[in-house]
Tab-separated table of C-alpha atoms in Angstrom:
chain	number	residue	atom	x	y	z
A	1	GLY	CA	53.913	45.654	-38.945
A	2	ASP	CA	56.489	42.891	-38.878
A	3	SER	CA	55.418	39.397	-39.882
A	4	VAL	CA	56.885	35.931	-40.275
A	5	THR	CA	55.490	33.267	-42.573
A	6	GLN	CA	56.064	29.558	-42.211
A	7	LYS	CA	53.875	28.022	-44.883
A	8	GLU	CA	54.278	24.382	-43.924
A	9	GLY	CA	52.384	23.390	-40.843
A	10	LEU	CA	53.654	19.816	-40.945
A	11	VAL	CA	56.649	18.293	-42.652
A	12	THR	CA	57.018	14.525	-42.571
A	13	LEU	CA	60.362	13.057	-43.583
A	14	THR	CA	62.038	9.699	-43.630
A	15	GLU	CA	65.149	9.455	-41.488
A	16	GLY	CA	68.297	10.295	-43.437
A	17	LEU	CA	66.644	12.639	-45.893
A	18	PRO	CA	67.527	16.356	-45.944
A	19	VAL	CA	65.463	18.842	-43.969
A	20	MET	CA	64.349	22.221	-45.226
A	21	LEU	CA	61.866	24.315	-43.279
A	22	ASN	CA	60.850	27.540	-44.940
A	23	CYS	CA	60.708	30.960	-43.321
A	24	THR	CA	60.035	34.279	-44.972
A	25	TYR	CA	59.508	37.572	-43.273
A	26	GLN	CA	58.440	41.163	-43.688
A	27	THR	CA	59.953	44.108	-41.858
A	28	ILE	CA	60.906	47.670	-42.552
A	29	TYR	CA	64.100	47.297	-40.541
A	30	SER	CA	67.250	46.451	-42.461
A	31	ASN	CA	69.004	45.362	-39.257
A	32	ALA	CA	66.412	42.823	-38.143
A	33	PHE	CA	67.434	39.638	-36.359
A	34	LEU	CA	66.006	36.294	-37.407
A	35	PHE	CA	65.793	33.342	-35.043
A	36	TRP	CA	64.911	29.662	-35.170
A	37	TYR	CA	63.514	28.175	-31.977
A	38	VAL	CA	62.875	24.471	-31.461
A	39	HIS	CA	60.199	23.090	-29.154
A	40	TYR	CA	60.551	19.439	-28.253
A	41	LEU	CA	57.639	17.672	-26.614
A	42	ASN	CA	57.594	18.181	-22.837
A	43	GLU	CA	60.430	20.686	-22.970
A	44	SER	CA	60.648	24.470	-23.176
A	45	PRO	CA	61.220	26.128	-26.531
A	46	ARG	CA	64.886	27.000	-26.983
A	47	LEU	CA	67.039	28.874	-29.432
A	48	LEU	CA	68.505	26.897	-32.287
A	49	LEU	CA	69.983	29.625	-34.497
A	50	LYS	CA	70.001	33.363	-34.924
A	51	SER	CA	71.412	35.762	-37.471
A	52	SER	CA	71.365	39.329	-38.658
A	53	THR	CA	74.127	39.112	-41.259
A	54	ASP	CA	73.120	38.962	-44.867
A	55	ASN	CA	74.284	35.906	-46.824
A	56	LYS	CA	76.172	34.397	-43.894
A	57	ARG	CA	75.577	30.744	-42.987
A	58	THR	CA	74.873	30.132	-39.316
A	59	GLU	CA	75.201	26.611	-37.902
A	60	HIS	CA	74.314	24.847	-34.692
A	61	GLN	CA	73.723	21.231	-33.742
A	62	GLY	CA	73.788	20.064	-37.331
A	63	PHE	CA	71.265	22.644	-38.504
A	64	HIS	CA	72.108	25.658	-40.606
A	65	ALA	CA	70.393	28.697	-42.015
A	66	THR	CA	71.425	31.640	-44.167
A	67	LEU	CA	69.731	35.008	-43.947
A	68	HIS	CA	68.949	36.336	-47.414
A	69	LYS	CA	67.743	39.896	-47.142
A	70	SER	CA	67.136	40.172	-50.878
A	71	SER	CA	64.454	37.501	-50.667
A	72	SER	CA	63.536	38.058	-46.988
A	73	SER	CA	64.170	34.427	-46.194
A	74	PHE	CA	65.783	32.431	-43.409
A	75	HIS	CA	65.199	28.769	-44.227
A	76	LEU	CA	66.337	26.083	-41.797
A	77	GLN	CA	68.236	23.133	-43.232
A	78	LYS	CA	69.900	19.940	-42.161
A	79	SER	CA	71.636	17.456	-44.403
A	80	SER	CA	70.217	14.331	-42.813
A	81	ALA	CA	67.128	14.103	-40.608
A	82	GLN	CA	67.225	12.077	-37.409
A	83	LEU	CA	64.312	10.687	-35.441
A	84	SER	CA	65.309	12.972	-32.569
A	85	ASP	CA	64.748	16.037	-34.762
A	86	SER	CA	61.000	15.562	-34.499
A	87	ALA	CA	59.755	18.772	-32.888
A	88	LEU	CA	57.985	22.068	-33.504
A	89	TYR	CA	60.185	24.699	-35.140
A	90	TYR	CA	59.459	28.416	-34.944
A	91	CYS	CA	60.993	31.167	-37.015
A	92	ALA	CA	61.005	34.552	-35.288
A	93	LEU	CA	61.940	38.136	-36.050
A	94	SER	CA	62.989	41.106	-34.006
A	95	SER	CA	64.783	44.350	-34.559
A	96	PRO	CA	67.542	45.778	-32.368
A	97	ASN	CA	66.159	49.273	-32.462
A	98	THR	CA	66.192	51.254	-29.243
A	99	GLY	CA	63.292	50.424	-27.010
A	100	ASN	CA	62.199	47.437	-29.046
A	101	TYR	CA	61.249	44.384	-27.050
A	102	LYS	CA	58.946	42.728	-29.540
A	103	TYR	CA	59.618	39.349	-31.054
A	104	VAL	CA	57.301	38.171	-33.822
A	105	PHE	CA	56.908	34.444	-34.343
A	106	GLY	CA	55.722	32.453	-37.310
A	107	ALA	CA	53.000	29.836	-36.991
A	108	GLY	CA	55.547	27.073	-36.541
A	109	THR	CA	56.349	23.978	-38.568
A	110	ARG	CA	56.017	20.582	-37.015
A	111	LEU	CA	58.754	18.261	-38.244
A	112	LYS	CA	57.982	14.583	-37.992
A	113	VAL	CA	60.823	12.214	-38.813
A	114	ILE	CA	59.886	8.590	-39.422
A	115	ALA	CA	62.006	5.473	-39.690
B	1	ALA	CA	72.657	28.952	-13.756
B	2	GLN	CA	69.441	30.727	-14.536
B	3	THR	CA	66.161	28.926	-14.007
B	4	ILE	CA	62.652	29.889	-14.989
B	5	HIS	CA	59.681	28.368	-13.260
B	6	GLN	CA	56.095	28.711	-14.415
B	7	TRP	CA	53.011	27.817	-12.446
B	8	PRO	CA	50.625	26.135	-12.629
B	9	VAL	CA	51.462	23.523	-15.240
B	10	ALA	CA	47.815	23.285	-16.282
B	11	GLU	CA	44.493	24.849	-15.371
B	12	ILE	CA	40.874	24.080	-16.188
B	13	LYS	CA	38.683	27.074	-15.445
B	14	ALA	CA	35.119	28.185	-16.003
B	15	VAL	CA	34.161	31.115	-18.207
B	16	GLY	CA	33.887	34.210	-16.065
B	17	SER	CA	36.236	32.968	-13.365
B	18	PRO	CA	39.483	34.750	-12.423
B	19	LEU	CA	42.930	33.618	-13.470
B	20	SER	CA	46.439	34.101	-12.215
B	21	LEU	CA	49.507	32.592	-13.866
B	22	GLY	CA	52.982	33.104	-12.543
B	23	CYS	CA	56.585	32.998	-13.570
B	24	THR	CA	59.771	33.277	-11.501
B	25	ILE	CA	63.305	33.694	-12.789
B	26	LYS	CA	66.235	32.820	-10.576
B	27	GLY	CA	69.896	33.506	-11.130
B	28	LYS	CA	69.550	36.599	-13.291
B	29	SER	CA	69.258	40.153	-12.062
B	30	SER	CA	66.891	42.568	-13.824
B	31	PRO	CA	65.917	40.377	-16.756
B	32	ASN	CA	63.482	41.496	-19.422
B	33	LEU	CA	60.333	39.429	-19.007
B	34	TYR	CA	57.702	38.398	-21.532
B	35	TRP	CA	54.352	36.641	-21.719
B	36	TYR	CA	53.459	34.695	-24.847
B	37	TRP	CA	50.206	32.933	-25.738
B	38	GLN	CA	49.474	30.279	-28.279
B	39	ALA	CA	45.927	29.347	-29.217
B	40	THR	CA	45.464	25.777	-30.394
B	41	GLY	CA	46.886	25.621	-33.914
B	42	GLY	CA	48.033	29.227	-33.710
B	43	THR	CA	51.326	31.022	-33.470
B	44	LEU	CA	53.133	32.370	-30.429
B	45	GLN	CA	51.767	35.841	-29.775
B	46	GLN	CA	53.601	38.226	-27.520
B	47	LEU	CA	51.177	39.623	-24.943
B	48	PHE	CA	53.303	41.699	-22.592
B	49	TYR	CA	56.849	42.613	-21.806
B	50	SER	CA	58.546	44.210	-18.836
B	51	ILE	CA	62.014	45.704	-18.586
B	52	THR	CA	61.841	46.734	-14.957
B	53	VAL	CA	59.894	46.185	-11.741
B	54	GLY	CA	56.466	47.759	-11.778
B	55	GLN	CA	56.561	48.549	-15.491
B	56	VAL	CA	54.667	46.428	-17.987
B	57	GLU	CA	53.908	47.135	-21.633
B	58	SER	CA	51.009	45.551	-23.485
B	59	VAL	CA	51.594	44.258	-27.002
B	60	VAL	CA	48.286	42.539	-27.758
B	61	GLN	CA	44.962	43.276	-26.112
B	62	LEU	CA	43.260	40.078	-24.998
B	63	ASN	CA	41.430	41.282	-21.875
B	64	LEU	CA	44.387	40.156	-19.823
B	65	SER	CA	46.705	42.107	-17.573
B	66	ALA	CA	50.223	41.572	-16.335
B	67	SER	CA	52.241	42.797	-13.411
B	68	ARG	CA	55.825	42.616	-12.246
B	69	PRO	CA	55.686	42.949	-8.470
B	70	LYS	CA	59.285	41.840	-7.955
B	71	ASP	CA	62.395	41.828	-10.116
B	72	ASP	CA	62.198	38.072	-10.592
B	73	GLN	CA	58.423	37.631	-10.868
B	74	PHE	CA	55.909	38.155	-13.672
B	75	ILE	CA	52.182	37.587	-13.200
B	76	LEU	CA	49.479	37.233	-15.857
B	77	SER	CA	45.887	37.645	-14.742
B	78	THR	CA	42.311	38.444	-15.535
B	79	GLU	CA	39.192	38.848	-13.445
B	80	LYS	CA	36.909	37.184	-16.013
B	81	LEU	CA	38.029	34.433	-18.311
B	82	LEU	CA	36.665	34.067	-21.818
B	83	LEU	CA	36.540	30.906	-23.911
B	84	SER	CA	39.037	32.576	-26.238
B	85	HIS	CA	41.644	32.640	-23.460
B	86	SER	CA	42.200	28.917	-23.806
B	87	GLY	CA	45.644	27.963	-25.017
B	88	PHE	CA	49.251	27.642	-24.003
B	89	TYR	CA	50.941	30.427	-22.051
B	90	LEU	CA	54.681	30.810	-22.017
B	91	CYS	CA	56.819	33.081	-19.895
B	92	ALA	CA	60.249	34.053	-21.166
B	93	TRP	CA	63.203	36.200	-20.196
B	94	SER	CA	66.089	37.848	-22.015
B	95	LEU	CA	69.103	39.928	-21.142
B	96	GLY	CA	68.032	42.752	-23.412
B	97	GLY	CA	65.726	43.420	-26.294
B	98	GLY	CA	65.756	42.851	-30.006
B	99	THR	CA	68.901	40.859	-30.572
B	100	GLU	CA	68.887	38.789	-27.426
B	101	THR	CA	67.853	35.182	-27.054
B	102	LEU	CA	64.558	34.426	-25.360
B	103	TYR	CA	64.667	31.768	-22.648
B	104	PHE	CA	61.299	30.139	-22.146
B	105	GLY	CA	59.597	28.464	-19.238
B	106	SER	CA	57.800	25.171	-19.622
B	107	GLY	CA	54.411	26.794	-20.072
B	108	THR	CA	50.884	26.593	-18.670
B	109	ARG	CA	48.083	24.850	-20.542
B	110	LEU	CA	44.819	26.713	-19.904
B	111	THR	CA	41.436	25.253	-20.767
B	112	VAL	CA	38.417	27.500	-20.340
B	113	LEU	CA	35.054	25.724	-20.311
Protein backbone atom coordinates (compact mmCIF):
# COMPACT_ATOMS: atom_id res chain seq x y z
CA GLY A 1 0.00 0.00 0.00
CA ASP A 2 0.89 3.67 -0.02
CA SER A 3 3.46 4.92 2.47
CA VAL A 4 5.19 8.14 3.45
CA THR A 5 8.57 8.31 5.15
CA GLN A 6 9.84 11.22 7.19
CA LYS A 7 13.14 10.00 8.58
CA GLU A 8 13.86 12.88 10.93
CA GLY A 9 11.77 12.88 14.04
CA LEU A 10 13.32 16.09 15.34
CA VAL A 11 15.19 18.84 13.57
CA THR A 12 16.76 21.57 15.68
CA LEU A 13 17.95 24.70 13.91
CA THR A 14 19.30 28.08 14.82
CA GLU A 15 17.17 31.00 13.69
CA GLY A 16 18.19 32.27 10.26
CA LEU A 17 19.50 28.97 8.97
CA PRO A 18 17.80 27.19 6.06
CA VAL A 19 15.16 24.55 6.71
CA MET A 20 14.89 21.26 4.89
CA LEU A 21 12.50 18.56 6.05
CA ASN A 22 12.65 15.34 4.10
CA CYS A 23 9.70 13.41 2.72
CA THR A 24 9.76 10.38 0.48
CA TYR A 25 6.84 8.26 -0.52
CA GLN A 26 5.72 5.06 -2.18
CA THR A 27 2.62 4.68 -4.31
CA ILE A 28 1.55 2.90 -7.43
CA TYR A 29 -0.42 5.93 -8.59
CA SER A 30 1.32 8.30 -10.96
CA ASN A 31 -1.23 11.03 -10.23
CA ALA A 32 -0.81 11.07 -6.46
CA PHE A 33 -1.08 14.30 -4.49
CA LEU A 34 1.49 15.18 -1.86
CA PHE A 35 0.73 17.50 1.04
CA TRP A 36 2.58 19.22 3.86
CA TYR A 37 0.55 19.93 6.98
CA VAL A 38 1.81 21.99 9.91
CA HIS A 39 0.67 21.50 13.49
CA TYR A 40 1.46 24.33 15.86
CA LEU A 41 1.11 23.76 19.58
CA ASN A 42 -2.47 24.29 20.78
CA GLU A 43 -3.78 24.69 17.24
CA SER A 44 -5.31 22.34 14.68
CA PRO A 45 -3.12 20.89 11.95
CA ARG A 46 -3.51 22.87 8.73
CA LEU A 47 -2.40 22.63 5.15
CA LEU A 48 0.86 24.30 4.25
CA LEU A 49 1.45 23.07 0.69
CA LYS A 50 0.16 20.56 -1.80
CA SER A 51 1.20 19.42 -5.24
CA SER A 52 0.67 16.80 -7.88
CA THR A 53 2.78 18.32 -10.65
CA ASP A 54 6.16 16.83 -11.29
CA ASN A 55 9.13 19.19 -10.96
CA LYS A 56 7.00 22.23 -10.17
CA ARG A 57 7.88 24.39 -7.15
CA THR A 58 4.97 25.14 -4.85
CA GLU A 59 5.25 28.00 -2.35
CA HIS A 60 3.28 29.26 0.61
CA GLN A 61 4.11 31.40 3.62
CA GLY A 62 7.81 31.35 2.88
CA PHE A 63 7.98 27.58 2.55
CA HIS A 64 8.41 25.74 -0.71
CA ALA A 65 8.50 22.19 -1.97
CA THR A 66 8.99 20.52 -5.34
CA LEU A 67 7.47 17.16 -6.17
CA HIS A 68 10.05 14.92 -7.82
CA LYS A 69 8.35 11.80 -9.09
CA SER A 70 11.61 10.30 -10.32
CA SER A 71 12.91 10.14 -6.76
CA SER A 72 9.49 9.98 -5.03
CA SER A 73 10.33 12.98 -2.91
CA PHE A 74 8.57 16.10 -1.68
CA HIS A 75 10.99 17.86 0.66
CA LEU A 76 9.91 21.00 2.49
CA GLN A 77 12.29 23.95 2.46
CA LYS A 78 12.58 27.48 3.71
CA SER A 79 15.49 29.81 3.18
CA SER A 80 15.63 31.19 6.70
CA ALA A 81 14.10 29.62 9.82
CA GLN A 82 12.15 31.77 12.26
CA LEU A 83 11.34 31.02 15.87
CA SER A 84 7.66 30.95 14.91
CA ASP A 85 8.30 28.03 12.54
CA SER A 86 8.69 25.69 15.49
CA ALA A 87 5.96 23.09 14.99
CA LEU A 88 5.23 19.53 13.92
CA TYR A 89 5.28 19.03 10.16
CA TYR A 90 3.52 16.14 8.43
CA CYS A 91 3.97 14.97 4.87
CA ALA A 92 0.93 13.19 3.46
CA LEU A 93 -0.09 11.37 0.31
CA SER A 94 -3.35 10.68 -1.44
CA SER A 95 -4.50 9.75 -4.88
CA PRO A 96 -7.38 11.34 -6.78
CA ASN A 97 -8.70 8.05 -8.04
CA THR A 98 -12.45 7.55 -8.02
CA GLY A 99 -13.75 6.52 -4.65
CA ASN A 100 -10.49 7.18 -2.86
CA TYR A 101 -10.80 8.95 0.46
CA LYS A 102 -7.60 7.77 2.07
CA TYR A 103 -4.82 10.08 3.10
CA VAL A 104 -1.59 8.52 4.32
CA PHE A 105 0.58 10.52 6.69
CA GLY A 106 4.23 10.25 7.56
CA ALA A 107 5.41 10.06 11.15
CA GLY A 108 5.97 13.80 11.30
CA THR A 109 9.06 15.91 11.87
CA ARG A 110 9.23 18.23 14.80
CA LEU A 111 11.06 21.43 13.89
CA LYS A 112 12.56 23.31 16.78
CA VAL A 113 14.03 26.71 15.99
CA ILE A 114 16.29 28.24 18.62
CA ALA A 115 17.69 31.73 19.00
CA ALA B 1 -16.98 30.36 7.43
CA GLN B 2 -16.72 26.69 8.22
CA THR B 3 -16.04 25.61 11.77
CA ILE B 4 -15.21 22.22 13.18
CA HIS B 5 -15.75 21.46 16.83
CA GLN B 6 -14.49 18.37 18.61
CA TRP B 7 -15.50 17.19 22.03
CA PRO B 8 -14.33 16.51 24.63
CA VAL B 9 -10.94 18.19 24.64
CA ALA B 10 -9.51 15.46 26.87
CA GLU B 11 -10.66 12.25 28.52
CA ILE B 12 -9.20 9.94 31.14
CA LYS B 13 -10.95 6.59 31.08
CA ALA B 14 -10.57 3.16 32.61
CA VAL B 15 -9.81 0.04 30.58
CA GLY B 16 -13.06 -1.65 29.70
CA SER B 17 -15.16 1.49 29.93
CA PRO B 18 -17.15 2.91 26.98
CA LEU B 19 -16.08 5.89 24.92
CA SER B 20 -17.80 8.41 22.72
CA LEU B 21 -15.99 11.22 20.92
CA GLY B 22 -17.77 13.71 18.75
CA CYS B 23 -17.20 16.15 15.96
CA THR B 24 -19.51 18.76 14.43
CA ILE B 25 -18.93 20.74 11.25
CA LYS B 26 -20.83 23.95 10.67
CA GLY B 27 -21.04 26.03 7.53
CA LYS B 28 -20.46 23.26 5.01
CA SER B 29 -23.10 21.03 3.49
CA SER B 30 -22.36 17.34 2.92
CA PRO B 31 -18.67 17.36 3.79
CA ASN B 32 -16.53 14.24 3.71
CA LEU B 33 -15.64 13.40 7.30
CA TYR B 34 -12.65 11.57 8.73
CA TRP B 35 -11.34 10.24 12.03
CA TYR B 36 -7.60 10.11 12.61
CA TRP B 37 -5.67 8.69 15.57
CA GLN B 38 -2.15 9.28 16.71
CA ALA B 39 -0.51 7.10 19.33
CA THR B 40 2.17 8.80 21.39
CA GLY B 41 5.22 9.09 19.13
CA GLY B 42 3.31 7.64 16.21
CA THR B 43 1.93 8.91 12.95
CA LEU B 44 -1.56 10.06 12.08
CA GLN B 45 -3.54 6.98 11.12
CA GLN B 46 -6.81 7.29 9.28
CA LEU B 47 -9.46 5.24 11.09
CA PHE B 48 -12.70 5.99 9.28
CA TYR B 49 -14.19 8.15 6.61
CA SER B 50 -17.73 9.05 5.63
CA ILE B 51 -18.99 10.65 2.44
CA THR B 52 -22.66 10.71 3.35
CA VAL B 53 -25.06 10.42 6.28
CA GLY B 54 -25.36 6.91 7.63
CA GLN B 55 -22.42 5.59 5.62
CA VAL B 56 -19.05 5.01 7.24
CA GLU B 57 -16.04 3.13 5.89
CA SER B 58 -13.38 1.62 8.11
CA VAL B 59 -9.74 2.05 7.13
CA VAL B 60 -7.94 0.60 10.15
CA GLN B 61 -9.37 -1.90 12.61
CA LEU B 62 -8.75 -0.79 16.18
CA ASN B 63 -11.87 -2.16 17.91
CA LEU B 64 -13.51 1.20 17.40
CA SER B 65 -16.63 2.14 15.50
CA ALA B 66 -17.87 5.33 13.91
CA SER B 67 -21.24 6.69 12.93
CA ARG B 68 -22.58 9.67 11.06
CA PRO B 69 -26.07 10.25 12.43
CA LYS B 70 -26.42 13.70 10.86
CA ASP B 71 -24.83 15.44 7.90
CA ASP B 72 -22.72 17.62 10.17
CA GLN B 73 -21.87 15.11 12.91
CA PHE B 74 -19.33 12.29 13.19
CA ILE B 75 -19.10 10.07 16.27
CA LEU B 76 -16.28 7.72 17.29
CA SER B 77 -17.07 5.12 19.92
CA THR B 78 -16.33 1.82 21.55
CA GLU B 79 -18.03 -0.20 24.25
CA LYS B 80 -14.76 -1.38 25.83
CA LEU B 81 -11.61 0.67 25.86
CA LEU B 82 -8.19 -0.91 25.64
CA LEU B 83 -4.90 0.55 26.85
CA SER B 84 -3.85 0.72 23.20
CA HIS B 85 -6.63 3.23 22.48
CA SER B 86 -4.72 5.96 24.26
CA GLY B 87 -3.60 8.78 22.03
CA PHE B 88 -4.75 11.84 20.17
CA TYR B 89 -7.91 11.72 18.06
CA LEU B 90 -8.51 14.19 15.29
CA CYS B 91 -11.64 14.76 13.26
CA ALA B 92 -11.32 16.31 9.83
CA TRP B 93 -13.46 17.29 6.87
CA SER B 94 -12.89 17.88 3.17
CA LEU B 95 -14.92 18.92 0.17
CA GLY B 96 -14.04 15.77 -1.73
CA GLY B 97 -11.53 12.99 -1.70
CA GLY B 98 -7.98 12.50 -2.83
CA THR B 99 -6.93 15.94 -3.97
CA GLU B 100 -8.80 18.01 -1.45
CA THR B 101 -7.41 19.69 1.63
CA LEU B 102 -8.22 18.20 5.01
CA TYR B 103 -9.46 20.64 7.64
CA PHE B 104 -8.82 19.38 11.14
CA GLY B 105 -10.47 19.92 14.48
CA SER B 106 -8.47 20.67 17.58
CA GLY B 107 -8.42 17.06 18.72
CA THR B 108 -9.20 14.97 21.79
CA ARG B 109 -6.45 13.63 24.04
CA LEU B 110 -7.50 10.21 25.37
CA THR B 111 -5.71 8.50 28.24
CA VAL B 112 -6.76 4.96 29.08
CA LEU B 113 -5.63 3.69 32.48
